[in-house]
């Protein structure tokens, strides 16, 4: 196996469990709480991006103003240099708050956006479920 360091500084080929991987990823940026995300979006300082799959959105509702981007399209849609980017993906300084259902997949997605140069990308602690529990606006 290779012992060259990977993107996180760990040796390539050294298997880690998902809990350790999440801890490593989350150590690389500051996560955001629901109320902070709401206030940042209201102030125009953050783009909320909902990556939950359709069935979860249909069952739980939507965050008003959040951009819905399926997880498998996230990097293509938010890369400011990409040919398939959304109009909202203006530059690498964009503050993106990735939201999944419970705050796990969004951490990995935020790390992926960091690798594309979106250094202000973060994710919502507790995901959509925490947003709802905080009593923040939900449509549907």
Tab-separated table of C-alpha atoms in Angstrom:
chain	number	residue	atom	x	y	z
A	1	UNK	CA	0.000	0.000	0.000
A	2	UNK	CA	1.047	3.580	-0.627
A	3	UNK	CA	2.304	5.654	2.260
A	4	UNK	CA	2.127	8.979	0.422
A	5	UNK	CA	-0.053	11.511	2.217
A	6	UNK	CA	-3.594	12.097	0.972
A	7	UNK	CA	-5.488	15.425	0.909
A	8	UNK	CA	-6.067	15.272	4.676
A	9	UNK	CA	-2.396	14.564	5.458
A	10	UNK	CA	-3.018	10.922	6.365
A	11	UNK	CA	-1.295	8.077	4.561
A	12	UNK	CA	-3.181	6.880	1.511
A	13	UNK	CA	-4.413	3.339	1.881
A	14	UNK	CA	-4.887	3.620	5.637
A	15	UNK	CA	-8.536	2.694	6.171
A	16	UNK	CA	-10.606	4.758	8.574
A	17	UNK	CA	-14.163	4.364	9.786
A	18	UNK	CA	-16.847	6.871	8.912
A	19	UNK	CA	-16.853	8.399	12.405
A	20	UNK	CA	-13.136	9.136	12.186
A	21	UNK	CA	-13.506	10.431	8.635
A	22	UNK	CA	-16.287	12.803	9.734
A	23	UNK	CA	-14.179	14.032	12.655
A	24	UNK	CA	-11.229	14.737	10.336
A	25	UNK	CA	-13.392	16.504	7.774
A	26	UNK	CA	-15.211	18.607	10.371
A	27	UNK	CA	-11.915	19.669	11.965
A	28	UNK	CA	-11.101	21.451	8.706
A	29	UNK	CA	-13.828	24.090	8.924
A	30	UNK	CA	-16.346	25.666	11.290
A	31	UNK	CA	-19.849	24.217	11.099
A	32	UNK	CA	-22.886	26.453	11.518
A	33	UNK	CA	-25.943	26.171	13.772
A	34	UNK	CA	-29.478	26.577	12.359
A	35	UNK	CA	-30.148	30.053	13.781
A	36	UNK	CA	-26.778	31.319	12.521
A	37	UNK	CA	-27.478	29.887	9.060
A	38	UNK	CA	-30.924	31.473	8.984
A	39	UNK	CA	-29.535	34.877	9.952
A	40	UNK	CA	-26.680	34.639	7.430
A	41	UNK	CA	-29.111	33.728	4.636
A	42	UNK	CA	-31.471	36.555	5.612
A	43	UNK	CA	-28.562	39.005	5.552
A	44	UNK	CA	-27.506	37.780	2.099
A	45	UNK	CA	-24.229	36.429	3.468
A	46	UNK	CA	-24.876	32.733	2.792
A	47	UNK	CA	-26.398	30.521	0.152
A	48	UNK	CA	-28.362	27.664	1.719
A	49	UNK	CA	-28.107	24.507	-0.392
A	50	UNK	CA	-30.423	21.583	0.335
A	51	UNK	CA	-28.924	18.284	-0.870
A	52	UNK	CA	-31.639	15.985	0.540
A	53	UNK	CA	-33.152	13.585	-1.933
A	54	UNK	CA	-36.654	14.244	-3.264
A	55	UNK	CA	-38.534	11.871	-0.940
A	56	UNK	CA	-37.115	13.606	2.144
A	57	UNK	CA	-37.969	17.034	0.750
A	58	UNK	CA	-41.502	15.904	-0.064
A	59	UNK	CA	-41.976	14.374	3.373
A	60	UNK	CA	-40.330	17.101	5.463
A	61	UNK	CA	-40.774	20.270	3.440
A	62	UNK	CA	-38.384	22.877	2.129
A	63	UNK	CA	-36.413	25.707	3.639
A	64	UNK	CA	-37.705	28.894	1.985
A	65	UNK	CA	-35.035	30.406	-0.240
A	66	UNK	CA	-32.765	27.363	-0.134
A	67	UNK	CA	-31.348	26.196	-3.419
A	68	UNK	CA	-32.140	22.528	-4.056
A	69	UNK	CA	-29.210	20.668	-5.601
A	70	UNK	CA	-29.122	16.883	-5.566
A	71	UNK	CA	-25.989	15.573	-3.861
A	72	UNK	CA	-24.733	13.872	-7.011
A	73	UNK	CA	-24.769	17.238	-8.847
A	74	UNK	CA	-23.422	19.481	-6.098
A	75	UNK	CA	-19.833	19.936	-7.279
A	76	UNK	CA	-20.848	20.482	-10.913
A	77	UNK	CA	-23.461	23.083	-9.958
A	78	UNK	CA	-21.407	25.065	-7.423
A	79	UNK	CA	-17.949	25.084	-9.008
A	80	UNK	CA	-17.487	28.725	-10.104
A	81	UNK	CA	-15.196	27.522	-12.902
A	82	UNK	CA	-17.481	24.712	-14.051
A	83	UNK	CA	-19.326	24.635	-17.332
A	84	UNK	CA	-22.473	23.344	-15.580
A	85	UNK	CA	-22.483	25.837	-12.712
A	86	UNK	CA	-25.618	27.537	-11.460
A	87	UNK	CA	-25.892	31.344	-11.704
A	88	UNK	CA	-25.560	31.524	-7.908
A	89	UNK	CA	-22.053	30.005	-8.090
A	90	UNK	CA	-20.428	33.366	-8.643
A	91	UNK	CA	-16.942	32.890	-7.198
A	92	UNK	CA	-14.824	30.966	-4.728
A	93	UNK	CA	-15.595	33.435	-1.920
A	94	UNK	CA	-19.239	32.334	-1.891
A	95	UNK	CA	-20.393	31.212	1.552
A	96	UNK	CA	-22.308	27.990	1.028
A	97	UNK	CA	-24.205	26.209	3.811
A	98	UNK	CA	-24.872	22.616	2.776
A	99	UNK	CA	-27.943	21.009	4.347
A	100	UNK	CA	-28.754	17.328	4.417
A	101	UNK	CA	-31.329	15.599	6.591
A	102	UNK	CA	-29.305	15.107	9.788
A	103	UNK	CA	-25.916	16.751	9.215
A	104	UNK	CA	-23.736	13.841	8.137
A	105	UNK	CA	-23.707	13.736	4.327
A	106	UNK	CA	-23.513	17.530	4.314
A	107	UNK	CA	-20.160	17.416	6.123
A	108	UNK	CA	-18.653	15.265	3.384
A	109	UNK	CA	-20.253	17.498	0.744
A	110	UNK	CA	-18.803	20.650	2.345
A	111	UNK	CA	-15.357	19.045	2.331
A	112	UNK	CA	-15.752	18.303	-1.357
A	113	UNK	CA	-16.608	21.955	-2.008
A	114	UNK	CA	-13.484	22.970	-0.072
A	115	UNK	CA	-11.446	20.834	-2.447
A	116	UNK	CA	-12.924	22.870	-5.314
A	117	UNK	CA	-11.685	26.053	-3.650
A	118	UNK	CA	-14.934	27.118	-1.969
A	119	UNK	CA	-13.157	27.762	1.342
A	120	UNK	CA	-16.213	29.340	3.003
A	121	UNK	CA	-18.340	26.234	2.456
A	122	UNK	CA	-19.764	24.724	5.626
A	123	UNK	CA	-22.643	22.554	6.689
A	124	UNK	CA	-25.567	22.777	9.046
A	125	UNK	CA	-25.114	21.063	12.411
A	126	UNK	CA	-27.982	18.575	12.714
A	127	UNK	CA	-29.186	19.218	9.173
A	128	UNK	CA	-32.790	19.884	8.200
A	129	UNK	CA	-34.059	18.115	11.299
A	130	UNK	CA	-32.216	20.608	13.540
A	131	UNK	CA	-33.562	23.480	11.423
A	132	UNK	CA	-37.101	22.218	11.990
A	133	UNK	CA	-36.539	21.649	15.736
A	134	UNK	CA	-35.256	25.235	16.008
A	135	UNK	CA	-38.632	26.414	14.746
A	136	UNK	CA	-37.173	28.055	11.650
A	137	UNK	CA	-39.319	28.510	8.523
A	138	UNK	CA	-40.298	25.443	6.483
A	139	UNK	CA	-42.615	25.306	3.475
A	140	UNK	CA	-44.815	22.349	2.671
